[in-house]
Amino acid sequence: MKNLDETIKRVLSDESDVRAATAPFQAEFPYERDEEAQVTRREFCNFLGLTSAALFLGAGGFAAKAAFDARNSEILAAARVEGAEALTPNSALSFTYPTAKDSAIVIRTADGVYHAYGQKCTHLSCPVYYSREHQRLECPCHEGAFDPANGNVLYGPPPRPLDAIEIEVRDGQVWAIGRKASAGEHAG
Amino acid sequence: MQANFKPTVGSNRRSRAGLAALWQARLMMLLMVNIAQLWILAATVDAALARHFSVLIPLVIASGVCFLITLSIIRWWRPTSKKKTSSGYVRENDL
């Protein structure tokens, strides 16, 4: 109890010490601290009204941007995945597609079929890796996992499947021919 | 039109208490609507990233409805027990 009283006195004295130290500057730049600290219910309600407007504009903005990007989506050029033809079953290889900034991973599952996905986890964009022991794609950050056959979430916090990359085998070479967002429908 | 009541000693206190309760109620309703709008925004962002275009428009409409509700609460909402005249609120004739 004594400690509590001392703590209260120390905290209150800090406040008055600060006020005493800043008093000369306060004279040059008057600031009604007590008045400013008061927020009336009316002001807060008006603030909530502005917040509501901002949330509405934000939702509209995201929707508009998504629709705009979908309408302007370009056809991606096919690109060969170097080294994918040498993959043994139950192994994986990282590459980039369609640009150098878009990391991706190609997996050759145990049955010999190639699958490719964007390497960014849909939770918080950590790079996923292929676990040969568990035969699944795993995210090391928050223990999410994806099915290598279709990119769907097996467990963990990721909200959506991985972005799917379309793969084609031409004359023994593996080509990436398109990329689409995780399990979403195409617009237009 | 004149307000049809005689102010008494206690009436100002009751009016102030009534107005405070009014703003308190507004605050609670606005908070709830804002929280709902936050959820809608989160769902909108998730749908936009997943390219689920079929749910985007309903979500934006829902957010717009919440905004209209907010606007109506701030601008036009009044308790049904109060009547508003050009001179302000009048107390009901129960005194």
Coordinates of N, CA and C in Angstrom, one line a residue, chain A residues 120-126 128 139 141-144 146 153 156-162, chain B residues 49:
Chain A
K120 N 4.4 -16.9 -52.8 CA 4.0 -16.1 -51.7 C 2.8 -16.7 -50.9
C121 N 3.0 -16.9 -49.7 CA 1.9 -17.4 -48.8 C 0.8 -16.3 -48.8
T122 N -0.4 -16.8 -48.9 CA -1.5 -15.9 -48.9 C -1.9 -15.3 -47.6
H123 N -1.1 -15.7 -46.5 CA -1.3 -15.1 -45.2 C -0.6 -13.8 -45.1
L124 N 0.7 -13.8 -45.1 CA 1.5 -12.6 -44.9 C 2.7 -12.6 -45.9
S125 N 2.6 -13.3 -47.0 CA 3.6 -13.3 -48.1 C 4.9 -13.9 -47.8
C126 N 5.0 -14.7 -46.8 CA 6.3 -15.5 -46.6 C 6.5 -16.5 -47.8
V128 N 6.8 -19.9 -49.4 CA 6.5 -21.3 -49.1 C 7.6 -22.2 -49.6
C139 N 4.5 -23.2 -45.1 CA 4.9 -21.8 -44.8 C 5.6 -21.8 -43.5
C141 N 6.5 -19.3 -41.6 CA 6.3 -18.2 -40.7 C 5.2 -18.5 -39.7
H142 N 4.1 -19.0 -40.1 CA 3.0 -19.2 -39.2 C 2.3 -20.6 -39.3
E143 N 3.1 -21.5 -39.9 CA 2.7 -22.9 -39.9 C 1.5 -23.1 -40.7
G144 N 1.4 -22.6 -41.9 CA 0.4 -22.9 -42.8 C 0.8 -24.0 -43.8
F146 N -0.2 -26.1 -47.7 CA -1.0 -26.1 -48.9 C -0.9 -27.4 -49.6
V153 N -5.6 -24.6 -49.2 CA -5.0 -24.6 -47.9 C -5.4 -25.9 -47.1
G156 N -3.9 -24.0 -41.1 CA -3.1 -22.8 -40.7 C -3.9 -21.6 -41.1
P157 N -3.2 -20.4 -40.9 CA -3.9 -19.1 -41.0 C -4.1 -18.6 -42.5
P158 N -3.5 -19.2 -43.5 CA -3.7 -18.6 -44.8 C -5.2 -18.6 -45.2
P159 N -5.6 -17.5 -45.7 CA -7.1 -17.4 -46.0 C -7.5 -17.9 -47.4
R160 N -6.5 -18.0 -48.3 CA -6.8 -18.4 -49.7 C -5.8 -19.3 -50.2
P161 N -6.1 -20.1 -51.3 CA -5.1 -21.0 -51.9 C -4.0 -20.1 -52.6
L162 N -2.9 -20.8 -52.9 CA -1.8 -20.1 -53.6 C -2.2 -19.8 -55.0
Chain B
L49 N -8.4 -9.4 -53.2 CA -7.2 -10.1 -53.5 C -7.4 -11.5 -54.1

